[in-house]
PDB file of C-alpha atoms in Angstrom:
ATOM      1  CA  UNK A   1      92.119  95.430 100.984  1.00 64.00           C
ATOM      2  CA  UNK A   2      94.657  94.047 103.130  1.00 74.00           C
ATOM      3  CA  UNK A   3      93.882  95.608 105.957  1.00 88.00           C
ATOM      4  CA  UNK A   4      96.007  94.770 109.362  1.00 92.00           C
ATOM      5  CA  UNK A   5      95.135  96.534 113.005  1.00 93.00           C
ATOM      6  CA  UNK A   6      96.908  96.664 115.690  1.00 95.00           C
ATOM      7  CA  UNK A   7      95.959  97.633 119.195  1.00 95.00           C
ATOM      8  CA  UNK A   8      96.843  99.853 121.381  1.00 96.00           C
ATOM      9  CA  UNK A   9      99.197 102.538 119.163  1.00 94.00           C
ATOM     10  CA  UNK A  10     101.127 103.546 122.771  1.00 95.00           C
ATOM     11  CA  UNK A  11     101.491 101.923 125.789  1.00 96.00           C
ATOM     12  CA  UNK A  12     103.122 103.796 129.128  1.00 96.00           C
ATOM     13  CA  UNK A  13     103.702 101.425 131.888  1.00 94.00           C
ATOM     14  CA  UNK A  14     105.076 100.758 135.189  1.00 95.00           C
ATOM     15  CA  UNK A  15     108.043  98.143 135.314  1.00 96.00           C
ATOM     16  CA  UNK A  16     106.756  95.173 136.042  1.00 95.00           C
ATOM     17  CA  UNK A  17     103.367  95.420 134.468  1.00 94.00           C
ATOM     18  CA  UNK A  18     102.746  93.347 131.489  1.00 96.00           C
ATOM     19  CA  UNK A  19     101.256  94.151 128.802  1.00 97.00           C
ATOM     20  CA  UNK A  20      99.286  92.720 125.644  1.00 97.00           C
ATOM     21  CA  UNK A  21      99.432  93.952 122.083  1.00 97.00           C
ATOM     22  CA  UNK A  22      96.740  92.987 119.592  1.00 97.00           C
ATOM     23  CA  UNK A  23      97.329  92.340 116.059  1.00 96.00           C
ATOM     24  CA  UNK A  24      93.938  91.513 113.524  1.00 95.00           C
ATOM     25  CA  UNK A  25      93.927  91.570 110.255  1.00 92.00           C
ATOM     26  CA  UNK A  26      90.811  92.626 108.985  1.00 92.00           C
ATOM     27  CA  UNK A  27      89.804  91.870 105.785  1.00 87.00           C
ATOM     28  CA  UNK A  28      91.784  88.212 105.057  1.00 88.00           C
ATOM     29  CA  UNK A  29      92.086  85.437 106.871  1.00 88.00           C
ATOM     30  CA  UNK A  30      96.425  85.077 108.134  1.00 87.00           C
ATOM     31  CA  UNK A  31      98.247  81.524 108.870  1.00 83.00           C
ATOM     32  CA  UNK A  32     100.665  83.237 109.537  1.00 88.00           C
ATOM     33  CA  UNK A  33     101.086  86.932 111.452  1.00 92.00           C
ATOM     34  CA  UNK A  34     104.657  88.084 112.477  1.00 94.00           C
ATOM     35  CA  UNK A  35     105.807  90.136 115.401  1.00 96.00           C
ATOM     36  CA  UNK A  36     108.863  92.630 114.912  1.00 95.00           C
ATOM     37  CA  UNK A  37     110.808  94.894 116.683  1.00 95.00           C
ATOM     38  CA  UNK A  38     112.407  97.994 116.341  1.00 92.00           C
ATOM     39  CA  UNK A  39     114.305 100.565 117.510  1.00 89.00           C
ATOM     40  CA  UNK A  40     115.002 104.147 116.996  1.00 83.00           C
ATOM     41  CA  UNK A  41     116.870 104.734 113.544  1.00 78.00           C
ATOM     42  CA  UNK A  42     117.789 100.583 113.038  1.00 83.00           C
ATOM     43  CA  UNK A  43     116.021  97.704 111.093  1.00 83.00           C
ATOM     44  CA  UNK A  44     113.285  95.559 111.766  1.00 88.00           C
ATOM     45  CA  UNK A  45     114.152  92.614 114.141  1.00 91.00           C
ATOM     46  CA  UNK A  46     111.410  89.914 113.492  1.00 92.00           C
ATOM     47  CA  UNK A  47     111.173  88.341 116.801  1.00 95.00           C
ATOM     48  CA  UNK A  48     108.473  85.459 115.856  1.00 95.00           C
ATOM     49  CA  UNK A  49     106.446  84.067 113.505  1.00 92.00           C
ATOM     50  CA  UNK A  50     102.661  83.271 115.061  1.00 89.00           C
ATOM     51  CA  UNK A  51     100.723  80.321 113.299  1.00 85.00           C
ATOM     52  CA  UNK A  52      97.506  80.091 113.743  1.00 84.00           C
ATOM     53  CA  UNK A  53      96.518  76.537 115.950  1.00 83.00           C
ATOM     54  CA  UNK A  54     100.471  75.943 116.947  1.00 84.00           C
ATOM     55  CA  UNK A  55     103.316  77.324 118.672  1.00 88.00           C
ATOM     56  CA  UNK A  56     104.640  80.575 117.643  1.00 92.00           C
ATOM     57  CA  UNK A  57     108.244  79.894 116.327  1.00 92.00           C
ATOM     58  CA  UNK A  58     110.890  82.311 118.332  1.00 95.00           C
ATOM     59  CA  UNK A  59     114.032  83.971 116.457  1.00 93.00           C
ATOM     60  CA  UNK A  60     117.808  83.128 118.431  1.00 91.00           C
ATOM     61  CA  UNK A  61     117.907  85.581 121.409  1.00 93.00           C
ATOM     62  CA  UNK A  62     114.089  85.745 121.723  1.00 95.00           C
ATOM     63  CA  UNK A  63     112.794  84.703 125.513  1.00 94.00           C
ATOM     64  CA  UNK A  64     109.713  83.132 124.867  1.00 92.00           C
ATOM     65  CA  UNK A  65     108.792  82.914 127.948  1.00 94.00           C
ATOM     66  CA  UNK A  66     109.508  86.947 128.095  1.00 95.00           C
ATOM     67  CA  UNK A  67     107.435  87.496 125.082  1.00 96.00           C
ATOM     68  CA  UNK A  68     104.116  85.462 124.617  1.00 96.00           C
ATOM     69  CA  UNK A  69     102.069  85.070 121.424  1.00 94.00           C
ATOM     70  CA  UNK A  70      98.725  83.290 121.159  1.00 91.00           C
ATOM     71  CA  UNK A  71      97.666  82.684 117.668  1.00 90.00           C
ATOM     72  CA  UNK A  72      93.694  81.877 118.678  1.00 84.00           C
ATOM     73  CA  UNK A  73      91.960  82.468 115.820  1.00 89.00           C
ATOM     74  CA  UNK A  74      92.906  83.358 111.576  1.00 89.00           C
ATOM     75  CA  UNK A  75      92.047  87.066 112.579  1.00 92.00           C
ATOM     76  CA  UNK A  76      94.070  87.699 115.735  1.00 93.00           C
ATOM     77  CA  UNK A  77      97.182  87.251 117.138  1.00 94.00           C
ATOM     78  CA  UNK A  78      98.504  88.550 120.660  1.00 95.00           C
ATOM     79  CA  UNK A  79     101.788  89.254 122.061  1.00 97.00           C
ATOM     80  CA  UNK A  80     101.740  89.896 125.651  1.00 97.00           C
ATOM     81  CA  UNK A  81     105.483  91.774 127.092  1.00 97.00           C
ATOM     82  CA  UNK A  82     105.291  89.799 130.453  1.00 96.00           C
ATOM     83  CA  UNK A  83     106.955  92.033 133.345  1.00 95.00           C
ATOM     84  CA  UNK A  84     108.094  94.344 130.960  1.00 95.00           C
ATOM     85  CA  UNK A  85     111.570  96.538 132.561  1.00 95.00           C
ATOM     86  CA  UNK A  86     112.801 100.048 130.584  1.00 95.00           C
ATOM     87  CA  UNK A  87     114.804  98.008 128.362  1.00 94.00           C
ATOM     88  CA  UNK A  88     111.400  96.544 126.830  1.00 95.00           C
ATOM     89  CA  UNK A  89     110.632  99.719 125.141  1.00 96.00           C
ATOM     90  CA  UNK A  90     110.216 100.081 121.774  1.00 95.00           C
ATOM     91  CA  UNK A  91     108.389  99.971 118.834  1.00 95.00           C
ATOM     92  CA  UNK A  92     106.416  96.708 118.330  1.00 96.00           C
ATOM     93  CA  UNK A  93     104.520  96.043 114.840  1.00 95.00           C
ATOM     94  CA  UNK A  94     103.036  92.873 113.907  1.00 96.00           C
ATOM     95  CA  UNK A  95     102.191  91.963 110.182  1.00 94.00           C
ATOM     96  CA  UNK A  96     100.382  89.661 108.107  1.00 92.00           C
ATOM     97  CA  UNK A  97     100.611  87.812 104.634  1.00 82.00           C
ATOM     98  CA  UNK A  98      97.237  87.970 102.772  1.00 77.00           C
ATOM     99  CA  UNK A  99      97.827  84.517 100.608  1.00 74.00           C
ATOM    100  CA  UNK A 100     100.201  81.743 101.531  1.00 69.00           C
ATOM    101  CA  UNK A 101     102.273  82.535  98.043  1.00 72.00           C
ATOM    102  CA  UNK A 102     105.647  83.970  98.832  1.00 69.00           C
ATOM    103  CA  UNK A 103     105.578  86.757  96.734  1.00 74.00           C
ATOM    104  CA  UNK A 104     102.514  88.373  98.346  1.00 78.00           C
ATOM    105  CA  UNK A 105     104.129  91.094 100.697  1.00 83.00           C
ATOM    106  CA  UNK A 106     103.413  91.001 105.015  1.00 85.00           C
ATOM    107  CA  UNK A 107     101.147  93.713 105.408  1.00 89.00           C
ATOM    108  CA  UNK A 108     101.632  96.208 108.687  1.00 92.00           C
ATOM    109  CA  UNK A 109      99.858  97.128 111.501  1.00 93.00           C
ATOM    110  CA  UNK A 110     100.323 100.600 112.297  1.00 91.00           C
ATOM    111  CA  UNK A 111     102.869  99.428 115.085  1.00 94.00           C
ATOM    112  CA  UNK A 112     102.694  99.881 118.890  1.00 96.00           C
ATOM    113  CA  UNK A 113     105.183 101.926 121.093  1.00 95.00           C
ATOM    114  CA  UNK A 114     105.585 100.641 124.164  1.00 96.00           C
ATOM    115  CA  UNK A 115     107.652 102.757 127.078  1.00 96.00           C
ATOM    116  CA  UNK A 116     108.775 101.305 130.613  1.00 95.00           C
ATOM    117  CA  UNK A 117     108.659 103.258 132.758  1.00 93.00           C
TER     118      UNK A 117
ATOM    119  CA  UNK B   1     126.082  85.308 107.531  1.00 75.00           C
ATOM    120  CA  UNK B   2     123.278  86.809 105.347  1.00 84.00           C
ATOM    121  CA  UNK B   3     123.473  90.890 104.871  1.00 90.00           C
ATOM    122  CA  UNK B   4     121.953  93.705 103.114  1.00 95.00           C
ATOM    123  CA  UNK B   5     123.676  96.840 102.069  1.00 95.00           C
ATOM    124  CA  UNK B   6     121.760 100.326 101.606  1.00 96.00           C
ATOM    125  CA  UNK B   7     123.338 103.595 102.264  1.00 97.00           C
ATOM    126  CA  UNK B   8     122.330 105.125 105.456  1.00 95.00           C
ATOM    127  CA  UNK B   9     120.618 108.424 103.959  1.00 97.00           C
ATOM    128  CA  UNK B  10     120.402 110.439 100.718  1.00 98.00           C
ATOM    129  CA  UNK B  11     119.445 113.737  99.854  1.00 98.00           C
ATOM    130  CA  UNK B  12     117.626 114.801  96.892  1.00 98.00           C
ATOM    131  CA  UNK B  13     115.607 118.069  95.929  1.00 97.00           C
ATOM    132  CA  UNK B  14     111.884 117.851  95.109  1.00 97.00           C
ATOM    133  CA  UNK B  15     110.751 117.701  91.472  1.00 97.00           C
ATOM    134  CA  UNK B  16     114.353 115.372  91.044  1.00 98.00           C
ATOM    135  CA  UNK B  17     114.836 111.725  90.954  1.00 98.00           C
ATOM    136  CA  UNK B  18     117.022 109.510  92.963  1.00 98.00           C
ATOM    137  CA  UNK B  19     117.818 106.023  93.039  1.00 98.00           C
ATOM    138  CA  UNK B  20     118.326 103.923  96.404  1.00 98.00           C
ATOM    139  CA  UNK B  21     120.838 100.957  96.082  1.00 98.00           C
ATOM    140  CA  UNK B  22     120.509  97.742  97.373  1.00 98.00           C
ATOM    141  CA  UNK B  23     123.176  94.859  97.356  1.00 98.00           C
ATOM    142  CA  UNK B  24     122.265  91.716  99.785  1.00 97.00           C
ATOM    143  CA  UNK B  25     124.174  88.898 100.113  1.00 96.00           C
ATOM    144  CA  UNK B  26     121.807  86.150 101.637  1.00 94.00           C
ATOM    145  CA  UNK B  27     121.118  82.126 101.481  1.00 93.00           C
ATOM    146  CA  UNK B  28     119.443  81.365  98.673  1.00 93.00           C
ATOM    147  CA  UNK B  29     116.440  84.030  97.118  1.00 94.00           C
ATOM    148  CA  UNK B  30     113.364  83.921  96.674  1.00 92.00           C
ATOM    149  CA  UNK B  31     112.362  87.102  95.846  1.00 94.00           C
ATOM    150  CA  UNK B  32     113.195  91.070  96.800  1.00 96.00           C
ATOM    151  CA  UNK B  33     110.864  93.327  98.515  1.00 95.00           C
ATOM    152  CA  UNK B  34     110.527  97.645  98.622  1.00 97.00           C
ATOM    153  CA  UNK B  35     109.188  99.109 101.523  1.00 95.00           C
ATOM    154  CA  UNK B  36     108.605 102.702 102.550  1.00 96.00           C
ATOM    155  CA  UNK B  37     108.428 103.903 106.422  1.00 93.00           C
ATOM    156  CA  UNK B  38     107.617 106.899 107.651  1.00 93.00           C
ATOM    157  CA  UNK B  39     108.893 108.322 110.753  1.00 88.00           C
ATOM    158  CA  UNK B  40     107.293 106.936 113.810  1.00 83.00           C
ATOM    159  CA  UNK B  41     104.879 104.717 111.680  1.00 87.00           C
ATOM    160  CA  UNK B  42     104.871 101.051 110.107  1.00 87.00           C
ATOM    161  CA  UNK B  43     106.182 100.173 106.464  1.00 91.00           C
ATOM    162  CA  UNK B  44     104.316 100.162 103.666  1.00 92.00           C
ATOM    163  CA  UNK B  45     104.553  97.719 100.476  1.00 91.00           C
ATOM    164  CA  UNK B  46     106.125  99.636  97.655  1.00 95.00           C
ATOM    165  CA  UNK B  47     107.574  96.531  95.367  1.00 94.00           C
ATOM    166  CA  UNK B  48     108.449  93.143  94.502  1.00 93.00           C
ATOM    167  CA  UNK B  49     111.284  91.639  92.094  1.00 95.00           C
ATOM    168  CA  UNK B  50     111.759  88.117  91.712  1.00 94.00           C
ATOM    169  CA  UNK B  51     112.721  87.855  87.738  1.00 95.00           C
ATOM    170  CA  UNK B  52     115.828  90.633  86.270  1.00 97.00           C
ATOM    171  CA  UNK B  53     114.615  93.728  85.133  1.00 97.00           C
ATOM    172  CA  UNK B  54     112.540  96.368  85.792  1.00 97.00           C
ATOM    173  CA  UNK B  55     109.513  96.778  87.727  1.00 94.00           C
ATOM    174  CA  UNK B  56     107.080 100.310  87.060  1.00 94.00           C
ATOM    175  CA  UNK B  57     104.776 101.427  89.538  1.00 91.00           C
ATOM    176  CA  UNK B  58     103.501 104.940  89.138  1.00 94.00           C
ATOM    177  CA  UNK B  59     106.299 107.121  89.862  1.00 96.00           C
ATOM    178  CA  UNK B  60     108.217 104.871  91.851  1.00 97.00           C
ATOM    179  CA  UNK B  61     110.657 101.642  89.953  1.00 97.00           C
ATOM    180  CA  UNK B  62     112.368  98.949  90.891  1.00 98.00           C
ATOM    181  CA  UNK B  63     115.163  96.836  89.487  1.00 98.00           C
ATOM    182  CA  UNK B  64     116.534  93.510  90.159  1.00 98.00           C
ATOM    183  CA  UNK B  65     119.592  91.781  88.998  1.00 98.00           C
ATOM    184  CA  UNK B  66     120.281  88.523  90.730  1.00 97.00           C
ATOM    185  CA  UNK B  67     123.356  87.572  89.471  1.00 96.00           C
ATOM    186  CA  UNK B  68     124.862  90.360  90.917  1.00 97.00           C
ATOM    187  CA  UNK B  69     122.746  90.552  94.176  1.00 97.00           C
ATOM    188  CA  UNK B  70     121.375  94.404  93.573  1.00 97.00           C
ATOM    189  CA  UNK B  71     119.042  95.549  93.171  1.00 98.00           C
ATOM    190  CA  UNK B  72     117.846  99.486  93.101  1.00 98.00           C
ATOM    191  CA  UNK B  73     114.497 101.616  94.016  1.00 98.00           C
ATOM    192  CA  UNK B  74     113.899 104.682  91.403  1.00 98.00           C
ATOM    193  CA  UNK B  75     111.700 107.491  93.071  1.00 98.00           C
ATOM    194  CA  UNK B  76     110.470 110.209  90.102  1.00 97.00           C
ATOM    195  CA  UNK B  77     109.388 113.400  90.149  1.00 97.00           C
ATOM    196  CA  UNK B  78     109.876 113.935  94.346  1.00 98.00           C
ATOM    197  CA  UNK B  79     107.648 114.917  96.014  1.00 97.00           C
ATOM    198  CA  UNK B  80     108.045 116.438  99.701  1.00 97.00           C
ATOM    199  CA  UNK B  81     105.965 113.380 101.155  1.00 96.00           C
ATOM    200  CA  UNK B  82     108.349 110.610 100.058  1.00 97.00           C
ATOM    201  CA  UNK B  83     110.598 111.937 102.840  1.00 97.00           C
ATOM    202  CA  UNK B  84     110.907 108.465 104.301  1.00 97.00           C
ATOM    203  CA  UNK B  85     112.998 105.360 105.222  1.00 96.00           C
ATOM    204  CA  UNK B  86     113.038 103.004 102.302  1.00 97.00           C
ATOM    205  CA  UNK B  87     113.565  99.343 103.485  1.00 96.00           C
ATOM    206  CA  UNK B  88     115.011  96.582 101.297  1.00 97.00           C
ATOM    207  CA  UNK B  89     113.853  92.796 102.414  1.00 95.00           C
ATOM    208  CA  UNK B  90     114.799  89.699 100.863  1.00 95.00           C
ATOM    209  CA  UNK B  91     113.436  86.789 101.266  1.00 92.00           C
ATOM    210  CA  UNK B  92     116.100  83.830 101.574  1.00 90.00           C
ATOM    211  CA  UNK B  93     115.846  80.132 100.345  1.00 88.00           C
ATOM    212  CA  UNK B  94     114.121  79.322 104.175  1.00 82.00           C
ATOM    213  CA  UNK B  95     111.606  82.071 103.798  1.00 80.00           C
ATOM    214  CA  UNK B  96     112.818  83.993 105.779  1.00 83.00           C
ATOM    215  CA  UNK B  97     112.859  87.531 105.257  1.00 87.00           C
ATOM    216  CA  UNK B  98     115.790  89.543 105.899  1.00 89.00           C
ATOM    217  CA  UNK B  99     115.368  93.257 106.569  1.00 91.00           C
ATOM    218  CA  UNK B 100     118.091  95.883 105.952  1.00 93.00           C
ATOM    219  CA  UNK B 101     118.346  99.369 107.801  1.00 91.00           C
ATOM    220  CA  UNK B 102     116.654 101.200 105.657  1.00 94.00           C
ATOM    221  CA  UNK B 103     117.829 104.402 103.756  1.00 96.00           C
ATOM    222  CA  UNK B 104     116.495 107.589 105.087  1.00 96.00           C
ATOM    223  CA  UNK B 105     115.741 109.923 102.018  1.00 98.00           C
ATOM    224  CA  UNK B 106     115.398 113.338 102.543  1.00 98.00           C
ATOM    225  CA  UNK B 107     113.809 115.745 100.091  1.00 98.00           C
ATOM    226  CA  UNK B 108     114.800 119.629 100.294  1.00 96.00           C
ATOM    227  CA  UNK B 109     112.415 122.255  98.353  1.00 94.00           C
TER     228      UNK B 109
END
């Protein structure tokens, strides 16, 4: 169980093009998804948290207007890289908490990587 | 500010075991998390501490001691797959979850 997809695995792109990344989690229903960030050989940088029905809330540093997450439904949650330049690429992976306890762990999507060309 | 400390990479031979350390210094706690990440690919859950002591899981452990802000991952019996990054996360007295670099474990025949 726990199941989380995300959609598409690799994105190559244009600069300027934007581009949408779907996250679903497929076997629970998720408030709450998160979108993170990450690149080669560092951390995880969570760059929102996506609630379902509201306004995704944005980490310091995050352009929100850059980065847009919809939140449409307790399944899905999109993040669309609006015109996305070479220093946009990375890996993006969303996740999900099955349970609104705090000690149930986010489950991943498989992550997307996303290069600018 | 709110850190956590893992080494950078370990080495250990298959069939050994090896312990990854974890010391976070954070706002509040509400709980430690284990995850492992393979190269090019999202983390999975591995473990969860919220009380001291240890926590068993197969072959892999996990220990927590919150007065002291460690906490440790024990990996048994290695096998060549658990050549990974091992993430430590701990989740603060917001909620939030704070993510350290991860310790890259690599296992030699």
């Amino acid at each position: 169980g726990a199941v989380v997809s995300q959609h598409p695995s690799w994105v190559i792109c244009k600069s300027g093009t934007s581009v949408k990344i779907e996250c679903r989690s497929l076997d629970f229903q998720a408030t709450t998804m998160f979108w993170y960030r990450q690149f080669p050989k560092q951390s995880l940088m969570l760059m929102a948290t996506s609630n379902e029905g509201s306004k995704a809330t944005y980490e310091q540093g995050v352009e929100k207007d850059k980065f847009l997450i919809n939140h449409a439904s307790l399944t899905l949650s999109t993040l669309t890289v609006t015109s996305a330049h070479p220093e946009d690429s990375s890996f993006y992976i969303c996740s999900a908490r099955d349970g609104d306890r705090e000690s149930q762990p986010q489950h991943f999507g498989d992550g997307t990587r996303l290069s600018i060309l | 500010g709110q850190n956590i400390d893992q080494p950078t990479e370990m080495t250990a031979t298959e069939g050994a075991i090896v312990q990854i350390n974890c010391t976070y210094q954070t706002s509040g706690f509400n709980g430690l998390f284990w995850y492992q990440q393979h190269a090019g690919e999202a983390p999975t859950f591995l473990s969860y501490n919220v009380l001291d002591g240890l926590e068993e899981k197969g072959r892999f452990s996990s220990f927590l001691s919150r007065s002291k802000g460690y906490s440790y991952l024990l990996l048994k019996e290695l096998q060549m797959k658990d050549s990974a990054s091992y993430l430590c996360a701990v989740k603060n007295s917001n909620y939030q979850l704070i993510w350290g670099a991860g310790t890259k474990l690599i296992i030699k025949p």
